mmCIF file of C-alpha atoms in Angstrom:
data_model
loop_
_atom_site.group_PDB
_atom_site.id
_atom_site.type_symbol
_atom_site.label_atom_id
_atom_site.label_comp_id
_atom_site.label_asym_id
_atom_site.label_seq_id
_atom_site.Cartn_x
_atom_site.Cartn_y
_atom_site.Cartn_z
ATOM 1 C CA MET Z 5 0.336 0.140 0.383
ATOM 2 C CA MET Z 6 1.628 3.626 -0.571
ATOM 3 C CA SER Z 7 1.939 5.624 2.244
ATOM 4 C CA ASN Z 8 0.598 9.370 1.824
ATOM 5 C CA ASN Z 9 4.186 10.610 1.669
ATOM 6 C CA THR Z 10 4.951 8.508 -1.399
ATOM 7 C CA SER Z 11 4.370 10.581 -5.185
ATOM 8 C CA PRO Z 12 2.695 7.643 -6.978
ATOM 9 C CA ASP Z 13 4.320 7.668 -10.617
ATOM 10 C CA PHE Z 14 2.105 9.515 -12.850
ATOM 11 C CA THR Z 15 3.704 7.801 -15.963
ATOM 12 C CA THR Z 16 1.853 5.340 -15.094
ATOM 13 C CA LEU Z 17 -2.000 6.362 -16.154
ATOM 14 C CA PHE Z 18 -0.791 5.827 -19.838
ATOM 15 C CA VAL Z 19 0.414 2.120 -19.428
ATOM 16 C CA GLY Z 20 -0.700 -0.533 -22.405
ATOM 17 C CA ASN Z 21 -3.248 1.181 -24.294
ATOM 18 C CA ASN Z 22 -4.438 3.614 -21.661
ATOM 19 C CA LYS Z 23 -4.365 6.521 -24.080
ATOM 20 C CA GLU Z 24 -5.127 5.472 -27.211
ATOM 21 C CA LEU Z 25 -8.781 4.019 -25.493
ATOM 22 C CA LEU Z 26 -9.302 7.416 -24.116
ATOM 23 C CA LEU Z 27 -8.772 9.440 -27.044
ATOM 24 C CA GLN Z 28 -10.918 6.661 -29.232
ATOM 25 C CA ARG Z 29 -13.720 7.906 -26.389
ATOM 26 C CA LEU Z 30 -12.993 11.200 -26.314
ATOM 27 C CA ILE Z 31 -13.495 11.733 -29.962
ATOM 28 C CA LYS Z 32 -16.942 9.698 -29.837
ATOM 29 C CA LEU Z 33 -17.886 12.126 -27.531
ATOM 30 C CA ASN Z 34 -16.739 15.464 -29.167
ATOM 31 C CA ASN Z 35 -18.801 13.880 -32.174
ATOM 32 C CA LYS Z 36 -21.572 12.806 -30.219
ATOM 33 C CA ALA Z 37 -21.475 16.755 -29.298
ATOM 34 C CA THR Z 38 -20.698 18.225 -32.811
ATOM 35 C CA ASN Z 39 -23.421 16.238 -33.993
ATOM 36 C CA GLU Z 40 -25.409 17.918 -31.713
ATOM 37 C CA SER Z 41 -24.740 20.802 -32.583
ATOM 38 C CA ASP Z 42 -22.547 22.401 -35.833
ATOM 39 C CA GLY Z 43 -20.733 20.171 -37.743
ATOM 40 C CA SER Z 44 -19.308 22.604 -39.925
ATOM 41 C CA ALA Z 45 -17.218 24.538 -37.091
ATOM 42 C CA GLY Z 46 -16.308 20.147 -36.247
ATOM 43 C CA ALA Z 47 -14.840 19.666 -39.178
ATOM 44 C CA GLN Z 48 -13.010 23.227 -38.942
ATOM 45 C CA VAL Z 49 -11.790 22.063 -36.122
ATOM 46 C CA GLU Z 50 -10.336 18.848 -37.712
ATOM 47 C CA GLU Z 51 -8.706 20.558 -40.282
ATOM 48 C CA TYR Z 52 -7.095 23.360 -37.935
ATOM 49 C CA LEU Z 53 -5.654 20.165 -35.005
ATOM 50 C CA GLU Z 54 -3.974 18.299 -38.524
ATOM 51 C CA TYR Z 55 -2.284 22.085 -39.062
ATOM 52 C CA LEU Z 56 -0.708 22.191 -35.802
ATOM 53 C CA LYS Z 57 0.747 18.330 -35.904
ATOM 54 C CA PRO Z 58 3.486 19.385 -38.024
ATOM 55 C CA GLN Z 59 4.289 21.879 -35.782
ATOM 56 C CA TRP Z 60 4.117 19.929 -33.191
ATOM 57 C CA GLN Z 61 7.001 17.790 -34.218
ATOM 58 C CA GLN Z 62 9.048 19.992 -35.435
ATOM 59 C CA LEU Z 63 9.060 21.523 -31.982
ATOM 60 C CA THR Z 64 10.004 18.480 -30.701
ATOM 61 C CA ASN Z 65 12.760 17.073 -33.210
ATOM 62 C CA GLY Z 66 14.338 20.708 -33.453
ATOM 63 C CA ASP Z 67 14.359 19.875 -29.016
ATOM 64 C CA GLN Z 68 15.832 16.445 -29.523
ATOM 65 C CA ALA Z 69 18.489 18.118 -32.168
ATOM 66 C CA GLU Z 70 19.786 20.711 -30.038
ATOM 67 C CA GLU Z 71 19.963 18.695 -27.052
ATOM 68 C CA GLN Z 72 22.462 16.213 -29.177
ATOM 69 C CA LYS Z 73 23.829 18.961 -30.811
ATOM 70 C CA ASN Z 74 25.281 20.252 -26.990
ATOM 71 C CA SER Z 75 25.931 16.934 -26.183
ATOM 72 C CA ASP Z 76 28.165 16.652 -29.440
ATOM 73 C CA SER Z 77 30.173 20.067 -29.387
ATOM 74 C CA ALA Z 78 30.572 19.286 -25.127
ATOM 75 C CA ILE Z 79 32.604 16.134 -25.822
ATOM 76 C CA THR Z 80 34.219 18.161 -28.506
ATOM 77 C CA ASP Z 81 35.520 20.676 -27.027
ATOM 78 C CA GLY Z 82 35.269 19.511 -24.169
ATOM 79 C CA ILE Z 83 33.417 22.490 -22.719
ATOM 80 C CA ASN Z 84 29.995 23.639 -23.349
ATOM 81 C CA ASN Z 85 29.764 26.654 -25.288
ATOM 82 C CA ILE Z 86 26.569 27.204 -25.476
ATOM 83 C CA ASN Z 87 23.927 28.933 -23.178
ATOM 84 C CA GLY Z 88 21.914 26.516 -22.088
ATOM 85 C CA ASP Z 89 19.499 28.714 -20.255
ATOM 86 C CA VAL Z 90 19.123 30.657 -24.053
ATOM 87 C CA LEU Z 91 18.588 27.128 -24.671
ATOM 88 C CA VAL Z 92 15.843 26.319 -22.805
ATOM 89 C CA ASP Z 93 13.828 30.293 -22.975
ATOM 90 C CA HIS Z 94 14.054 29.634 -26.607
ATOM 91 C CA SER Z 95 12.198 26.396 -26.437
ATOM 92 C CA GLU Z 96 10.189 27.185 -23.843
ATOM 93 C CA GLN Z 97 8.439 30.301 -25.618
ATOM 94 C CA ALA Z 98 8.564 28.413 -28.537
ATOM 95 C CA ALA Z 99 6.124 25.697 -26.637
ATOM 96 C CA THR Z 100 3.947 27.999 -25.287
ATOM 97 C CA ASP Z 101 3.548 30.220 -27.833
ATOM 98 C CA TRP Z 102 1.936 26.528 -30.062
ATOM 99 C CA LEU Z 103 0.119 25.862 -26.890
ATOM 100 C CA MET Z 104 -1.902 28.859 -26.480
ATOM 101 C CA ASN Z 105 -2.319 29.420 -29.977
ATOM 102 C CA LEU Z 106 -3.713 26.373 -29.326
ATOM 103 C CA PHE Z 107 -6.489 27.337 -26.534
ATOM 104 C CA ASN Z 108 -6.884 30.568 -28.187
ATOM 105 C CA THR Z 109 -8.502 28.718 -31.530
ATOM 106 C CA LEU Z 110 -10.458 26.134 -29.525
ATOM 107 C CA PHE Z 111 -12.021 28.345 -27.093
ATOM 108 C CA ALA Z 112 -12.363 31.514 -29.455
ATOM 109 C CA LYS Z 113 -16.586 30.846 -29.288
ATOM 110 C CA HIS Z 114 -16.129 31.496 -25.400
ATOM 111 C CA HIS Z 115 -14.318 34.532 -25.189
ATOM 112 C CA VAL Z 116 -11.482 33.690 -23.725
ATOM 113 C CA GLN Z 117 -7.256 34.102 -24.276
ATOM 114 C CA LEU Z 118 -4.302 32.488 -22.936
ATOM 115 C CA VAL Z 119 -1.852 34.644 -22.304
ATOM 116 C CA ARG Z 120 2.034 35.047 -20.826
ATOM 117 C CA GLY Z 121 2.261 36.740 -17.384
ATOM 118 C CA GLU Z 122 4.536 39.309 -16.171
ATOM 119 C CA HIS Z 123 4.246 38.514 -12.511
ATOM 120 C CA GLU Z 124 2.417 35.610 -10.766
ATOM 121 C CA PRO Z 125 -0.416 33.995 -12.563
ATOM 122 C CA GLU Z 126 -4.783 35.366 -12.211
ATOM 123 C CA TYR Z 127 -7.530 35.348 -14.619
ATOM 124 C CA PHE Z 128 -9.275 38.093 -15.037
ATOM 125 C CA PRO Z 129 -12.834 37.778 -16.513
ATOM 126 C CA ALA Z 130 -14.143 39.413 -19.843
ATOM 127 C CA TYR Z 131 -15.298 43.237 -19.402
ATOM 128 C CA ASN Z 132 -16.230 45.750 -22.338
ATOM 129 C CA GLY Z 133 -16.078 43.616 -25.144
ATOM 130 C CA HIS Z 134 -12.505 42.657 -24.120
ATOM 131 C CA PRO Z 135 -11.875 38.993 -23.807
ATOM 132 C CA ALA Z 136 -10.829 37.079 -20.847
ATOM 133 C CA ARG Z 137 -7.820 36.565 -20.071
ATOM 134 C CA VAL Z 138 -6.182 33.600 -18.473
ATOM 135 C CA GLU Z 139 -2.593 34.599 -17.903
ATOM 136 C CA PHE Z 140 -0.247 32.438 -16.964
ATOM 137 C CA ALA Z 141 3.519 32.613 -15.038
ATOM 138 C CA HIS Z 142 6.296 33.580 -16.945
ATOM 139 C CA GLY Z 143 6.044 32.248 -19.958
ATOM 140 C CA PHE Z 144 6.634 28.690 -18.296
ATOM 141 C CA PHE Z 145 4.130 25.724 -20.296
ATOM 142 C CA ALA Z 146 3.475 24.561 -16.849
ATOM 143 C CA SER Z 147 2.357 27.026 -15.340
ATOM 144 C CA ALA Z 148 0.563 27.363 -19.120
ATOM 145 C CA LEU Z 149 -1.346 23.597 -18.920
ATOM 146 C CA HIS Z 150 -1.938 24.596 -15.433
ATOM 147 C CA GLU Z 151 -4.022 27.616 -15.504
ATOM 148 C CA ALA Z 152 -5.837 26.142 -18.713
ATOM 149 C CA SER Z 153 -6.279 23.475 -16.278
ATOM 150 C CA HIS Z 154 -8.467 26.185 -13.960
ATOM 151 C CA TRP Z 155 -10.452 27.532 -16.324
ATOM 152 C CA CYS Z 156 -11.686 24.304 -18.048
ATOM 153 C CA VAL Z 157 -12.747 23.408 -14.226
ATOM 154 C CA ALA Z 158 -14.694 26.300 -13.307
ATOM 155 C CA GLY Z 159 -18.094 26.837 -14.490
ATOM 156 C CA SER Z 160 -19.486 29.619 -16.505
ATOM 157 C CA THR Z 161 -20.408 31.382 -13.063
ATOM 158 C CA ARG Z 162 -17.074 31.910 -12.077
ATOM 159 C CA ARG Z 163 -15.479 32.485 -15.205
ATOM 160 C CA GLN Z 164 -17.870 35.407 -14.504
ATOM 161 C CA LEU Z 165 -15.302 35.885 -11.451
ATOM 162 C CA ALA Z 166 -11.584 37.518 -11.230
ATOM 163 C CA ASP Z 167 -9.723 34.406 -10.406
ATOM 164 C CA PHE Z 168 -12.480 32.123 -10.613
ATOM 165 C CA GLY Z 169 -13.973 33.886 -7.141
ATOM 166 C CA TYR Z 170 -11.513 31.786 -5.674
ATOM 167 C CA TRP Z 171 -9.759 32.249 -1.948
ATOM 168 C CA TYR Z 172 -5.979 31.892 -1.605
ATOM 169 C CA ALA Z 173 -3.242 32.050 0.545
ATOM 170 C CA PRO Z 174 0.394 32.645 -0.450
ATOM 171 C CA ASP Z 175 2.916 30.224 0.200
ATOM 172 C CA GLY Z 176 3.059 29.375 4.219
ATOM 173 C CA ARG Z 177 -0.300 28.381 4.817
ATOM 174 C CA SER Z 178 -1.499 27.514 8.650
ATOM 175 C CA SER Z 179 -3.031 23.322 7.884
ATOM 176 C CA ALA Z 180 -6.023 24.397 7.468
ATOM 177 C CA GLN Z 181 -5.982 26.470 5.005
ATOM 178 C CA GLN Z 182 -3.246 23.986 3.263
ATOM 179 C CA GLN Z 183 -6.476 21.547 3.639
ATOM 180 C CA THR Z 184 -8.464 23.762 2.185
ATOM 181 C CA PHE Z 185 -5.671 24.331 -0.710
ATOM 182 C CA GLU Z 186 -5.056 20.673 -1.585
ATOM 183 C CA ARG Z 187 -8.990 20.490 -1.829
ATOM 184 C CA VAL Z 188 -9.942 22.913 -4.217
ATOM 185 C CA GLU Z 189 -6.235 21.702 -6.735
ATOM 186 C CA ILE Z 190 -7.155 17.709 -6.615
ATOM 187 C CA ARG Z 191 -9.060 18.000 -10.437
ATOM 188 C CA PRO Z 192 -6.697 21.364 -11.816
ATOM 189 C CA GLN Z 193 -4.005 19.608 -11.452
ATOM 190 C CA ALA Z 194 -5.373 15.782 -12.253
ATOM 191 C CA LEU Z 195 -6.518 17.882 -15.395
ATOM 192 C CA GLU Z 196 -3.305 19.416 -15.740
ATOM 193 C CA CYS Z 197 -1.173 15.578 -14.962
ATOM 194 C CA LEU Z 198 -3.705 14.599 -18.720
ATOM 195 C CA PHE Z 199 -2.886 17.851 -20.633
ATOM 196 C CA THR Z 200 1.087 17.128 -19.425
ATOM 197 C CA LEU Z 201 1.390 13.343 -20.416
ATOM 198 C CA ALA Z 202 -0.468 13.669 -23.769
ATOM 199 C CA CYS Z 203 2.591 16.295 -24.622
ATOM 200 C CA LYS Z 204 4.419 13.627 -23.265
ATOM 201 C CA ARG Z 205 5.817 16.031 -20.627
ATOM 202 C CA THR Z 206 6.857 14.812 -16.779
ATOM 203 C CA PHE Z 207 3.894 15.842 -13.838
ATOM 204 C CA GLN Z 208 4.490 16.876 -11.142
ATOM 205 C CA VAL Z 209 2.273 17.917 -8.175
ATOM 206 C CA SER Z 210 1.897 21.308 -6.845
ATOM 207 C CA GLN Z 211 1.564 21.316 -2.979
ATOM 208 C CA ASP Z 212 2.861 25.009 -3.192
ATOM 209 C CA ASN Z 213 4.060 25.341 0.509
ATOM 210 C CA LEU Z 214 7.811 25.235 0.614
ATOM 211 C CA PHE Z 215 7.325 27.146 3.310
ATOM 212 C CA ALA Z 216 4.983 24.630 5.699
ATOM 213 C CA ASP Z 217 5.641 24.744 9.684
ATOM 214 C CA PHE Z 218 3.943 21.725 9.908
ATOM 215 C CA ASP Z 219 4.021 18.094 9.038
ATOM 216 C CA THR Z 220 3.367 17.688 5.389
ATOM 217 C CA SER Z 221 3.522 13.611 6.207
ATOM 218 C CA HIS Z 222 0.357 13.133 6.302
ATOM 219 C CA SER Z 223 -0.950 14.345 3.245
ATOM 220 C CA THR Z 224 -2.902 12.350 0.383
ATOM 221 C CA PHE Z 225 -2.641 15.171 -1.804
ATOM 222 C CA ALA Z 226 -0.446 12.996 -4.596
ATOM 223 C CA LYS Z 227 -2.515 10.308 -4.388
ATOM 224 C CA ASP Z 228 -6.047 12.061 -4.896
ATOM 225 C CA VAL Z 229 -4.782 13.782 -8.090
ATOM 226 C CA TYR Z 230 -3.572 10.329 -8.901
ATOM 227 C CA GLN Z 231 -7.049 8.475 -8.450
ATOM 228 C CA GLN Z 232 -8.784 11.569 -9.914
ATOM 229 C CA ALA Z 233 -6.631 11.226 -13.255
ATOM 230 C CA SER Z 234 -7.139 7.607 -13.326
ATOM 231 C CA HIS Z 235 -10.828 8.063 -12.448
ATOM 232 C CA TYR Z 236 -10.974 10.788 -15.783
ATOM 233 C CA ILE Z 237 -9.514 8.365 -17.943
ATOM 234 C CA THR Z 238 -11.793 5.573 -17.152
ATOM 235 C CA ARG Z 239 -14.401 7.534 -17.056
ATOM 236 C CA PRO Z 240 -14.005 10.187 -19.677
ATOM 237 C CA GLN Z 241 -17.492 11.509 -19.810
ATOM 238 C CA THR Z 242 -16.888 13.092 -16.085
ATOM 239 C CA LEU Z 243 -14.152 15.548 -18.066
ATOM 240 C CA PRO Z 244 -15.723 18.466 -18.196
ATOM 241 C CA ASN Z 245 -16.373 19.738 -21.612
ATOM 242 C CA ASP Z 246 -13.627 21.929 -22.470
ATOM 243 C CA ALA Z 247 -11.507 19.355 -20.752
ATOM 244 C CA GLN Z 248 -12.280 17.077 -23.190
ATOM 245 C CA THR Z 249 -11.653 19.522 -26.206
ATOM 246 C CA LEU Z 250 -8.107 19.973 -24.942
ATOM 247 C CA LEU Z 251 -7.841 16.586 -23.905
ATOM 248 C CA ARG Z 252 -8.152 15.375 -27.310
ATOM 249 C CA ALA Z 253 -5.904 18.163 -29.154
ATOM 250 C CA LEU Z 254 -3.498 16.999 -27.613
ATOM 251 C CA LEU Z 255 -3.791 13.623 -27.966
ATOM 252 C CA MET Z 256 -4.274 13.396 -31.882
ATOM 253 C CA ILE Z 257 -1.481 16.678 -32.054
ATOM 254 C CA CYS Z 258 1.128 15.150 -29.581
#
């Protein structure tokens, strides 16, 4: 039995053909929804996803080629003359640009945009004809997926409220505050987990409480996130509708 303070291996969520089966079920759910609404719009989305596939492949292949180039250079010269931070920043920016383009196109009908923020992540509802803004932190791809997950979880009412109307306390929370935080974060981080794995990236839960002055060993948060993600895989119809749309797109493309 897994202890509370042992983080589960999230990569096991897509073992075997779980990933393919999930995509097939999401496609069926999408086809049903499309048939009940606008079939022409569904065809346009399909064309758009096909258009994005080579872009993502070029991004990922470019990363692998750059890593090999750096490795070969280090072996040959005895020193890596390339600034690794610049390479990471460039790769991260390109991937994040791609993700923003995907999100903003998929959800244009919701009048919302996923955008880079200069500070901490924040959600701003639409106002005076301006679209809602899902701002993520400092251009990080993982932060973009995390904030997109919160938007997917939020219903129409919460999307009209700043930061979805959620209470938030910064790092250094009390034990009671941390428990409240973790309860709210289970569903969005489960979605973030699936989005991240679909992109073939590594997922890690975030308890966002590095400076806790209490015993955190009894937290079941990581296991709760894992179980929620597993539940979504076996019962994808329980995924929020917009999460179904984004996850399906990422699985098809990546």
